[in-house]
Amino acid sequence: MDANFNTRNTRSTEQMNHEGIRRWFSSMNDPNEIKSKIRNLLIEEKNSVKHFLSLPP
């Protein structure tokens, strides 16, 4: 097995997230669709935070 296998073929989660986001946006041509997706993501995030804050300590 190649000693550099792990370092060469392993990408950080952050890198994979950035690549996924880039692919996700590049597949959309309509600016309104992009705005809608971003709005929905922000709403999801806001709801997650609200839920987290409502949990007992």
C-alpha atoms as a printed R data frame, in Angstrom:
   type eleno elety resid chain resno       x      y       z
1  ATOM     1    CA   MET     A     1   0.000  0.000   0.000
2  ATOM     2    CA   ASP     A     2   1.199  3.472  -0.835
3  ATOM     3    CA   ALA     A     3   2.404  5.332   2.261
4  ATOM     4    CA   ASN     A     4   0.863  8.564   0.966
5  ATOM     5    CA   PHE     A     5  -2.518  6.961   0.342
6  ATOM     6    CA   ASN     A     6  -4.311  8.553   3.299
7  ATOM     7    CA   THR     A     7  -2.916 12.053   2.921
8  ATOM     8    CA   ARG     A     8  -3.455 12.122  -0.822
9  ATOM     9    CA   ASN     A     9  -6.993 10.766  -0.878
10 ATOM    10    CA   THR     A    10  -8.406 12.255   2.303
11 ATOM    11    CA   ARG     A    11 -10.091 15.606   2.149
12 ATOM    12    CA   SER     A    12 -11.227 17.560   5.154
13 ATOM    13    CA   THR     A    13 -14.934 17.840   5.850
14 ATOM    14    CA   GLU     A    14 -14.613 21.569   5.254
15 ATOM    15    CA   GLN     A    15 -13.129 21.014   1.792
16 ATOM    16    CA   MET     A    16 -15.854 18.519   0.918
17 ATOM    17    CA   ASN     A    17 -18.533 20.940   2.148
18 ATOM    18    CA   HIS     A    18 -17.093 23.742   0.016
19 ATOM    19    CA   GLU     A    19 -16.974 21.477  -3.040
20 ATOM    20    CA   GLY     A    20 -20.536 20.347  -2.428
21 ATOM    21    CA   ILE     A    21 -21.746 23.922  -2.041
22 ATOM    22    CA   ARG     A    22 -19.943 24.965  -5.223
23 ATOM    23    CA   ARG     A    23 -21.489 22.062  -7.159
24 ATOM    24    CA   TRP     A    24 -24.902 22.782  -5.651
25 ATOM    25    CA   PHE     A    25 -24.828 26.436  -6.739
26 ATOM    26    CA   SER     A    26 -23.277 25.770 -10.140
27 ATOM    27    CA   SER     A    27 -26.197 23.464 -10.949
28 ATOM    28    CA   MET     A    28 -28.608 26.404 -10.527
29 ATOM    29    CA   ASN     A    29 -28.905 29.003 -13.252
30 ATOM    30    CA   ASP     A    30 -31.831 31.031 -11.955
31 ATOM    31    CA   PRO     A    31 -30.869 33.729  -9.410
32 ATOM    32    CA   ASN     A    32 -34.348 33.491  -7.863
33 ATOM    33    CA   GLU     A    33 -33.858 29.771  -7.296
34 ATOM    34    CA   ILE     A    34 -30.557 30.489  -5.543
35 ATOM    35    CA   LYS     A    35 -32.201 33.176  -3.368
36 ATOM    36    CA   SER     A    36 -34.996 30.779  -2.499
37 ATOM    37    CA   LYS     A    37 -32.556 28.004  -1.530
38 ATOM    38    CA   ILE     A    38 -30.532 30.390   0.642
39 ATOM    39    CA   ARG     A    39 -33.689 31.718   2.293
40 ATOM    40    CA   ASN     A    40 -34.832 28.160   3.040
41 ATOM    41    CA   LEU     A    41 -31.433 27.243   4.486
42 ATOM    42    CA   LEU     A    42 -31.486 30.310   6.729
43 ATOM    43    CA   ILE     A    43 -34.992 29.472   7.934
44 ATOM    44    CA   GLU     A    44 -33.890 25.891   8.685
45 ATOM    45    CA   GLU     A    45 -30.869 27.193  10.583
46 ATOM    46    CA   LYS     A    46 -32.995 29.658  12.561
47 ATOM    47    CA   ASN     A    47 -35.407 26.865  13.499
48 ATOM    48    CA   SER     A    48 -32.514 24.639  14.596
49 ATOM    49    CA   VAL     A    49 -31.170 27.403  16.828
50 ATOM    50    CA   LYS     A    50 -34.641 28.063  18.284
51 ATOM    51    CA   HIS     A    51 -35.014 24.355  19.022
52 ATOM    52    CA   PHE     A    52 -31.571 24.172  20.616
53 ATOM    53    CA   LEU     A    53 -32.282 27.216  22.784
54 ATOM    54    CA   SER     A    54 -35.597 25.750  23.919
55 ATOM    55    CA   LEU     A    55 -33.921 22.616  25.307
56 ATOM    56    CA   PRO     A    56 -33.596 22.433  29.082
57 ATOM    57    CA   PRO     A    57 -30.113 23.144  30.474
